[in-house]
Coordinates of C-alpha atoms in Angstrom, one line a residue:
Chain A
X291 CA 36.6 -2.9 -19.1
X292 CA 35.5 -2.3 -22.7
X293 CA 38.2 0.3 -23.2
X294 CA 40.7 -2.2 -21.8
X295 CA 39.5 -4.8 -24.2
X296 CA 39.7 -2.3 -27.1
X297 CA 43.5 -1.6 -26.7
X298 CA 44.9 -4.8 -28.4
X299 CA 42.2 -4.7 -31.0
X300 CA 43.3 -1.2 -32.1
X301 CA 46.8 -2.4 -32.4
X302 CA 45.6 -5.2 -34.6
X303 CA 43.5 -2.9 -36.7
X304 CA 46.5 -0.6 -37.2
X305 CA 48.5 -3.5 -38.5
X306 CA 45.6 -4.5 -40.8
X307 CA 45.3 -1.0 -42.3
X308 CA 41.6 -0.7 -41.8
X309 CA 39.7 2.6 -41.6
X310 CA 40.3 3.0 -37.9
X311 CA 38.0 6.0 -37.5
X312 CA 35.0 4.0 -38.8
X313 CA 35.6 1.0 -36.5
X314 CA 36.2 3.3 -33.5
X315 CA 33.0 5.1 -34.4
X316 CA 31.1 1.8 -34.3
X317 CA 32.7 1.0 -31.0
X318 CA 31.8 4.4 -29.6
X319 CA 28.3 3.9 -30.8
X320 CA 28.2 0.5 -28.9
X321 CA 29.4 2.1 -25.7
X322 CA 26.8 4.9 -26.1
X323 CA 24.1 2.2 -26.7
X324 CA 25.2 0.5 -23.5
X325 CA 24.9 3.7 -21.6
X326 CA 21.5 4.3 -23.0
X327 CA 20.5 0.7 -22.1
X328 CA 21.6 1.3 -18.5
X329 CA 19.9 4.7 -18.3
X330 CA 16.6 3.3 -19.7
X331 CA 17.0 0.0 -17.8
X332 CA 16.4 -1.9 -21.0
X333 CA 18.0 -5.3 -20.9
X334 CA 17.3 -6.0 -24.6
X335 CA 19.7 -3.2 -25.7
X336 CA 22.7 -4.7 -23.8
X337 CA 23.5 -7.5 -26.3
X338 CA 23.3 -5.2 -29.4
X339 CA 25.6 -2.8 -27.6
X340 CA 28.1 -5.5 -26.7
X341 CA 28.0 -6.8 -30.4
X342 CA 28.7 -3.2 -31.6
X343 CA 31.7 -2.9 -29.3
X344 CA 32.9 -6.3 -30.4
X345 CA 32.8 -5.5 -34.1
X346 CA 36.2 -3.9 -34.3
X347 CA 37.8 -6.7 -32.3
X348 CA 36.0 -9.3 -34.5
X349 CA 37.2 -7.5 -37.6
X350 CA 40.7 -7.3 -36.3
X351 CA 40.8 -11.1 -35.6
X352 CA 39.2 -11.8 -38.9
X353 CA 42.0 -9.9 -40.6
X354 CA 44.6 -11.8 -38.8
X355 CA 45.0 -10.0 -35.4
X356 CA 46.9 -11.6 -32.5
X357 CA 44.8 -14.7 -31.6
X358 CA 46.1 -15.1 -28.0
X359 CA 44.1 -11.9 -27.0
X360 CA 40.8 -13.3 -28.3
X361 CA 39.8 -15.3 -25.2
X362 CA 40.7 -12.5 -22.8
X363 CA 38.7 -10.0 -24.9
X364 CA 35.8 -12.4 -25.0
X365 CA 35.9 -12.8 -21.2
X366 CA 36.0 -9.0 -20.8
X367 CA 33.1 -8.5 -23.1
X368 CA 31.1 -11.1 -21.2
X369 CA 32.0 -9.5 -17.9
X370 CA 30.9 -6.1 -19.2
X371 CA 27.6 -7.5 -20.5
X372 CA 26.9 -9.3 -17.3
X373 CA 27.6 -6.2 -15.1
X374 CA 25.3 -4.3 -17.4
X375 CA 22.6 -6.9 -17.0
X376 CA 23.2 -6.9 -13.2
X377 CA 22.8 -3.1 -13.0
X378 CA 19.5 -3.2 -15.0
X379 CA 18.0 -6.2 -13.2
X380 CA 18.8 -4.8 -9.8
X381 CA 18.0 -1.2 -10.6
X382 CA 14.9 -1.1 -8.4
X383 CA 15.6 -0.5 -4.7
X384 CA 15.5 -3.6 -2.5
X385 CA 17.0 -5.2 0.6
X386 CA 19.8 -7.5 -0.6
X387 CA 21.5 -10.1 1.3
X388 CA 25.3 -10.2 1.0
X389 CA 25.1 -13.8 0.1
X390 CA 23.4 -13.0 -3.2
X391 CA 26.1 -10.4 -4.1
X392 CA 28.9 -12.9 -3.2
X393 CA 27.3 -15.7 -5.2
X394 CA 26.8 -13.6 -8.3
X395 CA 30.3 -12.1 -8.1
X396 CA 31.8 -15.6 -7.8
X397 CA 29.7 -17.1 -10.5
X398 CA 30.6 -14.2 -12.9
X399 CA 34.3 -14.4 -12.1
X400 CA 34.4 -18.2 -12.3
X401 CA 32.6 -18.5 -15.6
X402 CA 34.6 -15.7 -17.1
X403 CA 37.8 -17.5 -16.2
X404 CA 36.4 -20.8 -17.4
X405 CA 35.4 -19.2 -20.7
X406 CA 38.8 -17.6 -21.1
X407 CA 40.3 -21.0 -20.4
X408 CA 38.1 -22.6 -23.0
X409 CA 39.1 -19.9 -25.5
X410 CA 42.8 -20.5 -24.8
X411 CA 42.2 -24.2 -25.3
X412 CA 40.6 -23.6 -28.7
X413 CA 43.5 -21.4 -29.7
X414 CA 46.0 -23.9 -28.5
X415 CA 44.3 -26.8 -30.4
X416 CA 44.2 -24.6 -33.5
X417 CA 47.9 -24.0 -33.3
X418 CA 48.7 -27.7 -33.3
X419 CA 50.6 -28.8 -36.4
X420 CA 48.0 -31.2 -37.7
X421 CA 47.4 -31.2 -41.4
X422 CA 43.9 -31.4 -42.9
X423 CA 42.3 -34.3 -44.7
X424 CA 38.9 -35.9 -45.2
X425 CA 38.9 -37.8 -41.9
X426 CA 39.8 -34.7 -39.9
X427 CA 37.3 -32.5 -41.7
X428 CA 34.5 -35.1 -41.1
X429 CA 35.5 -35.3 -37.4
X430 CA 35.3 -31.5 -37.2
X431 CA 31.9 -31.4 -38.8
X432 CA 30.6 -34.2 -36.5
X433 CA 32.1 -32.3 -33.5
X434 CA 30.3 -29.1 -34.5
X435 CA 27.0 -30.9 -35.0
X436 CA 27.5 -32.6 -31.6
X437 CA 28.1 -29.3 -29.9
X438 CA 25.0 -27.8 -31.5
X439 CA 23.0 -30.8 -30.4
X440 CA 24.3 -30.6 -26.8
X441 CA 23.3 -26.9 -26.7
X442 CA 19.9 -27.6 -28.1
X443 CA 19.3 -30.4 -25.7
X444 CA 20.4 -28.2 -22.8
X445 CA 18.2 -25.4 -24.0
X446 CA 15.1 -27.5 -24.7
X447 CA 13.3 -26.3 -21.7
X448 CA 14.2 -22.7 -22.3
X449 CA 12.8 -22.7 -25.8
X450 CA 9.4 -23.7 -24.4
X451 CA 8.4 -20.6 -22.4
X452 CA 5.3 -21.0 -20.4
X453 CA 4.0 -22.3 -17.1
X454 CA 6.1 -24.7 -15.2
X455 CA 6.8 -25.5 -11.5
Chain B
X229 CA 5.2 -20.3 -12.3
X230 CA 5.5 -18.5 -15.5
X231 CA 8.8 -19.1 -17.2
X232 CA 10.3 -16.7 -19.7
X233 CA 13.8 -16.6 -21.3
X234 CA 15.7 -13.4 -20.5
X235 CA 17.3 -11.2 -23.2
X236 CA 20.6 -12.7 -22.0
X237 CA 19.7 -16.2 -23.4
X238 CA 18.7 -15.0 -26.8
X239 CA 21.5 -12.4 -27.0
X240 CA 24.3 -14.8 -26.0
X241 CA 23.0 -17.5 -28.3
X242 CA 23.0 -14.9 -31.2
X243 CA 26.6 -13.9 -30.3
X244 CA 27.8 -17.5 -30.3
X245 CA 26.0 -18.3 -33.6
X246 CA 27.4 -15.1 -35.2
X247 CA 31.0 -15.8 -34.0
X248 CA 30.8 -19.5 -35.1
X249 CA 29.5 -18.6 -38.5
X250 CA 32.3 -15.9 -38.9
X251 CA 35.0 -18.4 -37.8
X252 CA 33.8 -21.1 -40.2
X253 CA 33.3 -18.8 -43.2
X254 CA 36.5 -16.7 -42.7
X255 CA 38.5 -19.6 -41.5
X256 CA 39.6 -17.7 -38.3
X257 CA 39.9 -19.7 -35.1
X258 CA 40.4 -16.5 -33.1
X259 CA 36.7 -15.7 -33.6
X260 CA 35.8 -19.0 -31.9
X261 CA 38.1 -18.1 -29.1
X262 CA 36.4 -14.7 -28.8
X263 CA 33.0 -16.2 -28.4
X264 CA 34.1 -19.1 -26.2
X265 CA 33.3 -17.3 -22.8
X266 CA 29.7 -16.7 -24.1
X267 CA 29.4 -20.3 -25.2
X268 CA 30.7 -21.5 -21.8
X269 CA 28.2 -19.3 -20.0
X270 CA 25.3 -20.6 -22.1
X271 CA 26.4 -24.2 -21.6
X272 CA 26.8 -23.9 -17.8
X273 CA 23.7 -21.9 -17.5
X274 CA 21.5 -24.3 -19.5
X275 CA 23.0 -27.4 -17.8
X276 CA 22.2 -26.1 -14.3
X277 CA 18.9 -24.5 -15.1
X278 CA 15.9 -26.1 -13.3
X279 CA 12.5 -24.9 -12.1
X280 CA 12.8 -23.3 -8.7
X281 CA 9.9 -25.4 -7.1
X282 CA 9.0 -22.8 -4.5
X283 CA 6.6 -22.9 -1.7
X284 CA 5.7 -19.7 0.2
X285 CA 3.5 -19.5 3.2
X286 CA 2.7 -15.9 4.3
X287 CA 0.8 -14.4 7.2
X288 CA 0.2 -11.3 9.1
X289 CA 0.9 -11.3 12.8
X290 CA -2.4 -9.5 13.5
X291 CA -5.4 -8.7 11.4
X292 CA -6.4 -5.6 13.3
X293 CA -4.2 -2.8 14.4
X294 CA -4.3 0.9 15.1
X295 CA -2.8 3.8 13.1
X296 CA 1.0 4.0 13.6
X297 CA 1.3 0.6 15.2
X298 CA 3.8 -1.9 13.7
X299 CA 2.6 -5.1 12.0
X300 CA 4.8 -7.9 10.8
X301 CA 4.2 -9.7 7.5
X302 CA 6.2 -12.9 7.4
X303 CA 6.8 -15.2 4.4
X304 CA 8.3 -18.6 4.8
X305 CA 10.2 -19.6 1.6
X306 CA 10.9 -23.2 0.9
X307 CA 12.9 -23.8 -2.3
X308 CA 13.3 -27.3 -3.6
X309 CA 14.9 -26.4 -6.9
X310 CA 18.1 -24.6 -7.9
X311 CA 17.8 -20.9 -8.0
X312 CA 20.4 -18.2 -8.6
X313 CA 18.6 -15.6 -6.7
X314 CA 15.1 -14.8 -5.7
X315 CA 13.3 -11.4 -5.5
X316 CA 10.2 -11.2 -3.4
X317 CA 8.1 -8.1 -3.6
X318 CA 5.2 -7.2 -1.4
X319 CA 3.1 -4.7 -3.3
X320 CA 1.6 -2.4 -0.7
X321 CA -1.0 0.3 -0.7
X322 CA 0.4 3.8 -0.4
X323 CA -0.8 4.2 3.2
X324 CA 1.3 1.3 4.5
X325 CA 4.9 2.2 5.2
X326 CA 7.4 -0.6 4.9
X327 CA 10.9 -0.8 6.4
X328 CA 12.2 -2.4 3.1
X329 CA 12.7 -0.1 0.1
X330 CA 10.1 -0.9 -2.5
X331 CA 8.9 -3.9 -0.4
X332 CA 11.5 -6.0 -2.2
X333 CA 13.9 -8.5 -0.8
X334 CA 16.5 -10.3 -2.8
X335 CA 17.8 -13.5 -1.3
X336 CA 19.6 -16.6 -2.3
X337 CA 17.6 -19.5 -0.9
X338 CA 19.4 -22.7 0.1
X339 CA 18.0 -25.8 -1.5
X340 CA 15.6 -27.6 0.8
X341 CA 15.9 -25.1 3.7
X342 CA 13.0 -22.9 4.8
X343 CA 13.9 -19.2 5.1
X344 CA 11.6 -16.7 6.9
X345 CA 11.5 -13.2 5.6
X346 CA 9.9 -10.3 7.5
X347 CA 8.4 -7.1 6.3
X348 CA 7.7 -4.5 9.1
X349 CA 4.6 -2.5 8.1
X350 CA 3.3 0.7 9.7
X351 CA -0.1 2.0 8.6
X352 CA -0.2 5.8 8.3
X353 CA -3.9 6.0 7.9
X354 CA -7.0 4.0 9.1
X355 CA -8.7 1.8 6.6
X356 CA -9.3 -1.7 5.4
X357 CA -6.3 -2.9 3.3
X358 CA -5.8 -5.9 1.2
X359 CA -2.4 -6.8 -0.2
X360 CA -0.4 -9.7 -1.3
X361 CA 0.2 -12.5 -2.3
X362 CA 3.9 -12.0 -2.7
X363 CA 5.2 -11.4 -6.2
X364 CA 8.1 -13.8 -6.7
X365 CA 10.8 -13.4 -9.4
X366 CA 13.4 -16.1 -9.6
X367 CA 16.3 -16.5 -12.0
X368 CA 18.5 -19.5 -12.6
X369 CA 22.2 -19.2 -11.7
X370 CA 23.2 -17.8 -15.1
X371 CA 20.2 -15.6 -15.4
X372 CA 19.0 -17.3 -18.7
X373 CA 15.5 -18.1 -17.5
X374 CA 13.2 -16.0 -15.3
X375 CA 10.3 -17.5 -13.3
X376 CA 7.5 -15.3 -11.9
X377 CA 4.4 -16.1 -9.9
X378 CA 2.3 -14.7 -7.1
X379 CA 2.6 -17.1 -4.1
X380 CA 1.4 -17.2 -0.6
X381 CA -1.9 -16.0 0.8
X382 CA -3.4 -12.5 0.4
X383 CA -3.5 -10.5 3.6
X384 CA -6.3 -8.4 5.0
X385 CA -5.4 -5.7 7.5
X386 CA -8.0 -3.5 9.2
X387 CA -6.4 -0.4 10.7
X388 CA -8.4 1.4 13.4
X389 CA -8.2 5.1 13.6
X390 CA -6.3 6.7 16.5
X391 CA -8.7 9.0 18.3
X392 CA -8.8 11.2 21.4
X393 CA -10.6 10.1 24.5
X394 CA -13.4 12.5 25.2
X395 CA -14.2 13.3 28.8
X396 CA -17.3 15.4 28.2
X397 CA -19.7 15.1 25.4
X398 CA -22.6 17.1 24.0
X399 CA -25.6 16.0 26.2
X400 CA -28.5 14.8 24.0
X401 CA -31.6 17.0 24.2
X402 CA -33.9 14.0 24.7
X403 CA -33.6 10.6 26.2
X404 CA -35.0 7.3 25.3
X405 CA -36.8 4.6 27.3
X406 CA -33.8 2.3 28.2
X407 CA -31.9 2.8 31.4
X408 CA -28.7 4.7 31.1
X409 CA -26.5 7.5 32.6
X410 CA -28.4 10.4 31.2
X411 CA -30.8 12.4 33.4
X412 CA -34.1 12.5 31.7
X413 CA -36.5 15.4 32.0
X414 CA -39.3 13.0 33.1
X415 CA -39.6 12.2 36.8
X416 CA -39.6 8.7 38.2
X417 CA -37.2 6.3 39.9
X418 CA -33.7 7.7 40.0
X419 CA -31.1 9.3 42.3
X420 CA -31.0 12.8 40.9
X421 CA -33.3 15.2 42.8
X422 CA -35.9 16.9 40.7
X423 CA -38.7 18.5 42.7
X424 CA -41.0 18.3 45.8
X425 CA -44.6 17.6 45.3
X426 CA -47.6 16.6 47.3
X427 CA -48.0 13.0 48.4
X428 CA -50.3 10.8 46.2
X429 CA -51.5 7.3 46.7
X430 CA -48.9 4.8 45.7
X431 CA -45.9 7.0 46.7
X432 CA -43.3 5.3 48.8
X433 CA -43.0 6.4 52.5
X434 CA -39.2 6.6 52.2
X435 CA -39.6 9.4 49.6
X436 CA -41.5 11.6 52.0
X437 CA -39.7 14.9 52.5
X438 CA -40.2 15.4 56.3
X439 CA -39.1 19.0 56.4
X440 CA -41.5 20.1 53.8
X441 CA -44.3 17.9 55.3
X442 CA -43.6 19.5 58.8
X443 CA -43.6 23.0 57.4
X444 CA -46.8 22.7 55.4
X445 CA -48.6 20.1 57.5
X446 CA -49.4 18.2 54.3
X447 CA -47.3 15.2 53.3
X448 CA -44.8 15.9 50.5
X449 CA -42.5 13.6 48.7
X450 CA -39.2 14.1 46.8
X451 CA -39.4 13.6 43.1
X452 CA -36.4 12.3 41.1
X453 CA -35.3 12.4 37.5
X454 CA -35.3 9.2 35.5
X455 CA -32.0 7.9 34.3
X456 CA -32.2 6.9 30.7
X457 CA -30.0 6.5 27.7
X458 CA -30.1 8.4 24.5
X459 CA -29.8 7.6 20.8
X460 CA -26.9 9.3 19.0
X461 CA -26.5 9.1 15.3
X462 CA -23.1 10.0 13.8
X463 CA -23.7 11.5 10.4
X464 CA -20.4 11.4 8.4
X465 CA -20.4 13.4 5.1
X466 CA -18.3 11.5 2.5
X467 CA -19.4 13.4 -0.6
X468 CA -16.0 15.1 -0.9
X469 CA -12.5 14.9 0.5
X470 CA -9.6 17.3 0.6
X471 CA -6.0 16.7 1.6
X472 CA -3.5 13.9 1.6
X473 CA -4.2 10.4 2.5
X474 CA -3.3 10.4 6.2
X475 CA -4.4 14.0 6.8
X476 CA -7.6 14.8 5.0
X477 CA -11.1 16.0 5.8
X478 CA -12.5 12.5 5.6
X479 CA -9.7 11.1 7.7
X480 CA -10.4 13.6 10.4
X481 CA -14.1 13.1 10.2
X482 CA -13.8 9.4 10.8
X483 CA -11.4 9.9 13.7
X484 CA -13.9 12.3 15.3
X485 CA -16.8 9.9 14.7
X486 CA -14.8 7.1 16.4
X487 CA -14.0 9.3 19.3
X488 CA -17.7 10.3 19.7
X489 CA -18.8 6.7 19.4
X490 CA -16.4 5.7 22.1
X491 CA -17.6 8.5 24.3
X492 CA -21.3 7.9 23.9
X493 CA -21.1 4.2 24.1
X494 CA -19.1 4.7 27.4
X495 CA -22.2 6.6 28.6
X496 CA -24.4 3.6 27.8
X497 CA -26.1 5.5 24.9
X498 CA -27.1 3.8 21.7
X499 CA -24.9 4.9 18.7
X500 CA -25.7 4.5 15.0
X501 CA -23.9 5.6 11.9
X502 CA -25.0 7.2 8.7
X503 CA -22.3 7.5 6.0
X504 CA -23.8 10.0 3.7
X505 CA -22.0 10.2 0.3
X506 CA -21.8 8.7 -3.1
X507 CA -22.5 5.4 -1.4
X508 CA -25.0 5.6 1.4
X509 CA -24.1 3.4 4.4
X510 CA -25.7 3.0 7.7
X511 CA -25.5 1.1 11.0
X512 CA -28.5 0.6 13.2
X513 CA -28.1 2.1 16.7
X514 CA -26.7 -0.2 19.3
X515 CA -24.9 -0.2 22.6
X516 CA -22.1 -1.9 24.4
X517 CA -18.4 -2.5 23.8
X518 CA -19.0 -4.9 20.9
X519 CA -21.1 -2.3 19.1
X520 CA -18.1 0.0 19.3
X521 CA -16.2 -2.4 17.0
X522 CA -19.2 -2.6 14.7
X523 CA -19.2 1.2 14.4
X524 CA -15.4 1.3 13.7
X525 CA -15.7 -1.4 11.1
X526 CA -18.5 0.4 9.4
X527 CA -16.5 3.6 9.3
X528 CA -13.3 1.9 8.0
X529 CA -15.0 1.4 4.6
X530 CA -15.8 5.1 4.3
X531 CA -14.4 6.6 1.1
X532 CA -15.4 9.2 -1.4
X533 CA -17.3 7.6 -4.3
X534 CA -18.2 9.9 -7.1
X535 CA -21.9 10.0 -7.7
X536 CA -24.1 12.6 -9.3
X537 CA -27.3 11.1 -7.8
X538 CA -29.2 13.5 -5.7
X539 CA -29.6 11.6 -2.5
X540 CA -32.2 12.7 0.1
X541 CA -32.4 11.6 3.7
X542 CA -35.6 9.7 3.0
X543 CA -33.6 6.8 1.5
X544 CA -32.3 5.9 5.0
X545 CA -34.5 3.3 6.7
X546 CA -36.6 4.8 9.6
X547 CA -35.0 2.4 12.1
X548 CA -31.6 4.0 11.6
X549 CA -33.0 7.4 12.7
X550 CA -35.1 6.7 15.8
X551 CA -37.4 9.4 17.0
X552 CA -35.9 11.9 19.5
X553 CA -32.4 10.9 18.4
X554 CA -29.5 13.3 18.6
X555 CA -27.6 13.6 15.3
X556 CA -24.0 14.7 15.3
X557 CA -23.1 15.6 11.7
X558 CA -19.4 15.8 10.8
X559 CA -19.1 17.6 7.5
X560 CA -16.8 20.1 5.6
X561 CA -20.0 21.6 4.0
X562 CA -18.4 21.1 0.6
X563 CA -21.4 19.5 -1.1
X564 CA -24.9 21.1 -1.3
X565 CA -26.5 17.7 -1.0
X566 CA -25.3 17.5 2.6
X567 CA -26.8 20.9 3.3
X568 CA -30.2 19.7 2.0
X569 CA -30.0 16.5 4.1
X570 CA -29.2 18.4 7.3
X571 CA -32.0 20.9 6.7
X572 CA -34.4 17.9 6.2
X573 CA -33.3 16.3 9.4
X574 CA -33.7 19.5 11.3
X575 CA -37.2 19.9 9.9
X576 CA -38.1 16.4 11.1
X577 CA -37.4 17.6 14.6
X578 CA -34.1 15.8 15.3
X579 CA -31.7 17.4 17.7
X580 CA -28.9 18.3 15.4
X581 CA -25.3 19.4 16.0
X582 CA -23.1 20.1 13.0
X583 CA -19.3 19.9 13.4
X584 CA -18.0 21.7 10.4
X585 CA -14.4 20.7 9.5
X586 CA -12.6 23.8 8.1
X587 CA -11.1 22.4 4.9
X588 CA -8.6 25.3 4.4
X589 CA -5.9 23.5 6.5
X590 CA -5.8 20.7 3.9
X591 CA -5.0 23.0 1.0
X592 CA -1.5 23.0 -0.4
X593 CA 0.8 25.1 1.9
X594 CA 2.6 26.7 -1.0
X595 CA -0.7 28.0 -2.4
X596 CA 0.7 27.3 -5.9
X597 CA -2.0 26.8 -8.5
X598 CA -4.7 28.2 -6.2
X599 CA -6.3 31.5 -7.4
X600 CA -6.7 33.7 -4.3
X601 CA -10.0 35.1 -5.7
X602 CA -11.4 31.6 -6.3
X603 CA -10.2 30.6 -2.8
X604 CA -12.0 33.6 -1.3
X605 CA -15.2 32.8 -3.2
X606 CA -15.0 29.2 -2.1
X607 CA -14.7 30.3 1.5
X608 CA -17.6 32.7 1.2
X609 CA -19.7 30.0 -0.3
X610 CA -19.0 27.8 2.8
X611 CA -19.8 30.7 5.1
X612 CA -23.1 31.2 3.3
X613 CA -24.0 27.6 3.7
X614 CA -23.0 27.7 7.4
X615 CA -25.1 30.8 8.0
X616 CA -28.1 29.3 6.2
X617 CA -28.0 26.4 8.6
X618 CA -27.5 28.6 11.6
X619 CA -30.4 30.8 10.6
X620 CA -32.6 27.7 10.5
X621 CA -31.7 27.1 14.2
X622 CA -29.0 24.4 13.9
X623 CA -25.9 24.4 16.1
X624 CA -23.0 24.7 13.6
X625 CA -19.5 24.8 15.0
X626 CA -16.5 25.4 12.8
X627 CA -13.6 23.2 13.6
X628 CA -10.4 25.1 12.8
X629 CA -6.9 23.8 12.8
X630 CA -5.3 23.2 16.1
X631 CA -8.5 22.9 18.1
X632 CA -9.2 19.7 19.9
X633 CA -12.6 17.9 19.5
X634 CA -13.1 18.2 23.2
X635 CA -12.9 22.0 23.0
X636 CA -15.4 22.0 20.2
X637 CA -17.8 19.9 22.1
X638 CA -17.5 22.3 25.1
X639 CA -18.5 25.1 22.7
X640 CA -21.5 23.1 21.7
X641 CA -22.5 22.6 25.4
X642 CA -22.1 26.3 26.0
X643 CA -24.1 27.2 22.9
X644 CA -26.9 24.9 24.0
X645 CA -27.0 26.3 27.5
X646 CA -27.1 29.9 26.1
X647 CA -29.8 29.0 23.7
X648 CA -31.9 27.5 26.5
X649 CA -31.5 30.7 28.5
X650 CA -32.3 32.9 25.6
X651 CA -35.5 30.9 24.9
X652 CA -36.5 31.0 28.5

């Protein structure tokens, strides 16, 4: 999945004339880190591994790579990270009901598709021929603050780790 | 329940923050599109996260069982919150086999519905076990928060040893005053013929032996043996153990002790127990079916406790070792303290039979890591201990592999008969 996601990024990097070997090295290190995380069953290593894999893609998009690929790449990265978490969390032997597997699979597929859709929406909105200006910038800032506030409100319980029913 | 954020929550939040920062500073909307799936996952996950509100009621279908018999542990799970999945783990002692790998079950509980989960347990060895409550791990749907707790009630399971039924036992040398099935040496009221003697005042007329009276012209009566019970003390040496959990010296000793207790109590004898080891345990002699369970319960707690204290037999209360009791000692003769205690008991005049469990069978089959010379010396040391007891006049019977306890007891009976003849 990660290799699949890397293909368009490499095209973009070629066009941007970046030191391809360096970026591919970072990506390979990320894949190796992911393998180590799964071998050691260490969930805390998964996200750094995914970030390392995403660096070439991020660099490619920062340098003007093809934006339509971005949501798909994001969804693939998310799916890879989730499957890695899944492997680590369920590494220990247990009796599993099929219902759990179906639920997790559907939840993962659904949210990856939703995330991809959201990314495409962001790209589509960005492509709209709307010129800037003070009003639009202020609206953008307010929207960003609003999104941040919503995320903080949703995560208010999560930030307080401790005893709870 | 204890709630903790998972690495996923912190990691995804960092990815979203990094991507958003890059998009704003570099003015690239593609970076926002790249992190959009992670942002959506976080938003959905946090919006739907809620405490699981679990209630678990657990129970064992029986508190007492025998080795190898199946026991069911059931947990009824009622979930009132929203949970992605639930992992329930029953942490079991090594001697309890479970049909579920690792004792873990992963389920997706339906909100408000009670779900019953069953663990099938099979004890491989006797003992008193305590396990539970169930360790519960719950995650929300997106796996951002993890809840953990131990819920339900702890379970106590007492596993009785499987033992062979003995048809014949070692007859005690002396009997006691209570009525029983043993033929006493003393004469009195009974049904077992003992002797013919001259009539004395007070003898019953129905006991007159008419043939002897007619032949001698003097009235003679039949004499009978009294029928009495005996006191049997089971002496279990728990100073040292050798072998694996389910097949070890101590395990075999306890099984033999239970078999002997069952046999002697069936003969209406009084049976007591002395657990001689790092921790000294005893049970006063008693009789009847209820006492059998007392004996088994007292033996279930037998375990090797390391102690360097030199224990002598005089720490045991006198009531535990009644006069004229027969003591059956089950020991591997691995510890010299047992040797001293047995010699002390013999010197006090107790009728003593030693069943020596040969511990060689519990050594590793491969023989790896065992120096043959050390093994030979160890064997010779045990032979020397056995010989010293035999020289003192004790009956010491070695219990090798593949020999039934009944056969060993038959040897003891033969030995005793031979000893009587040789003394006569």
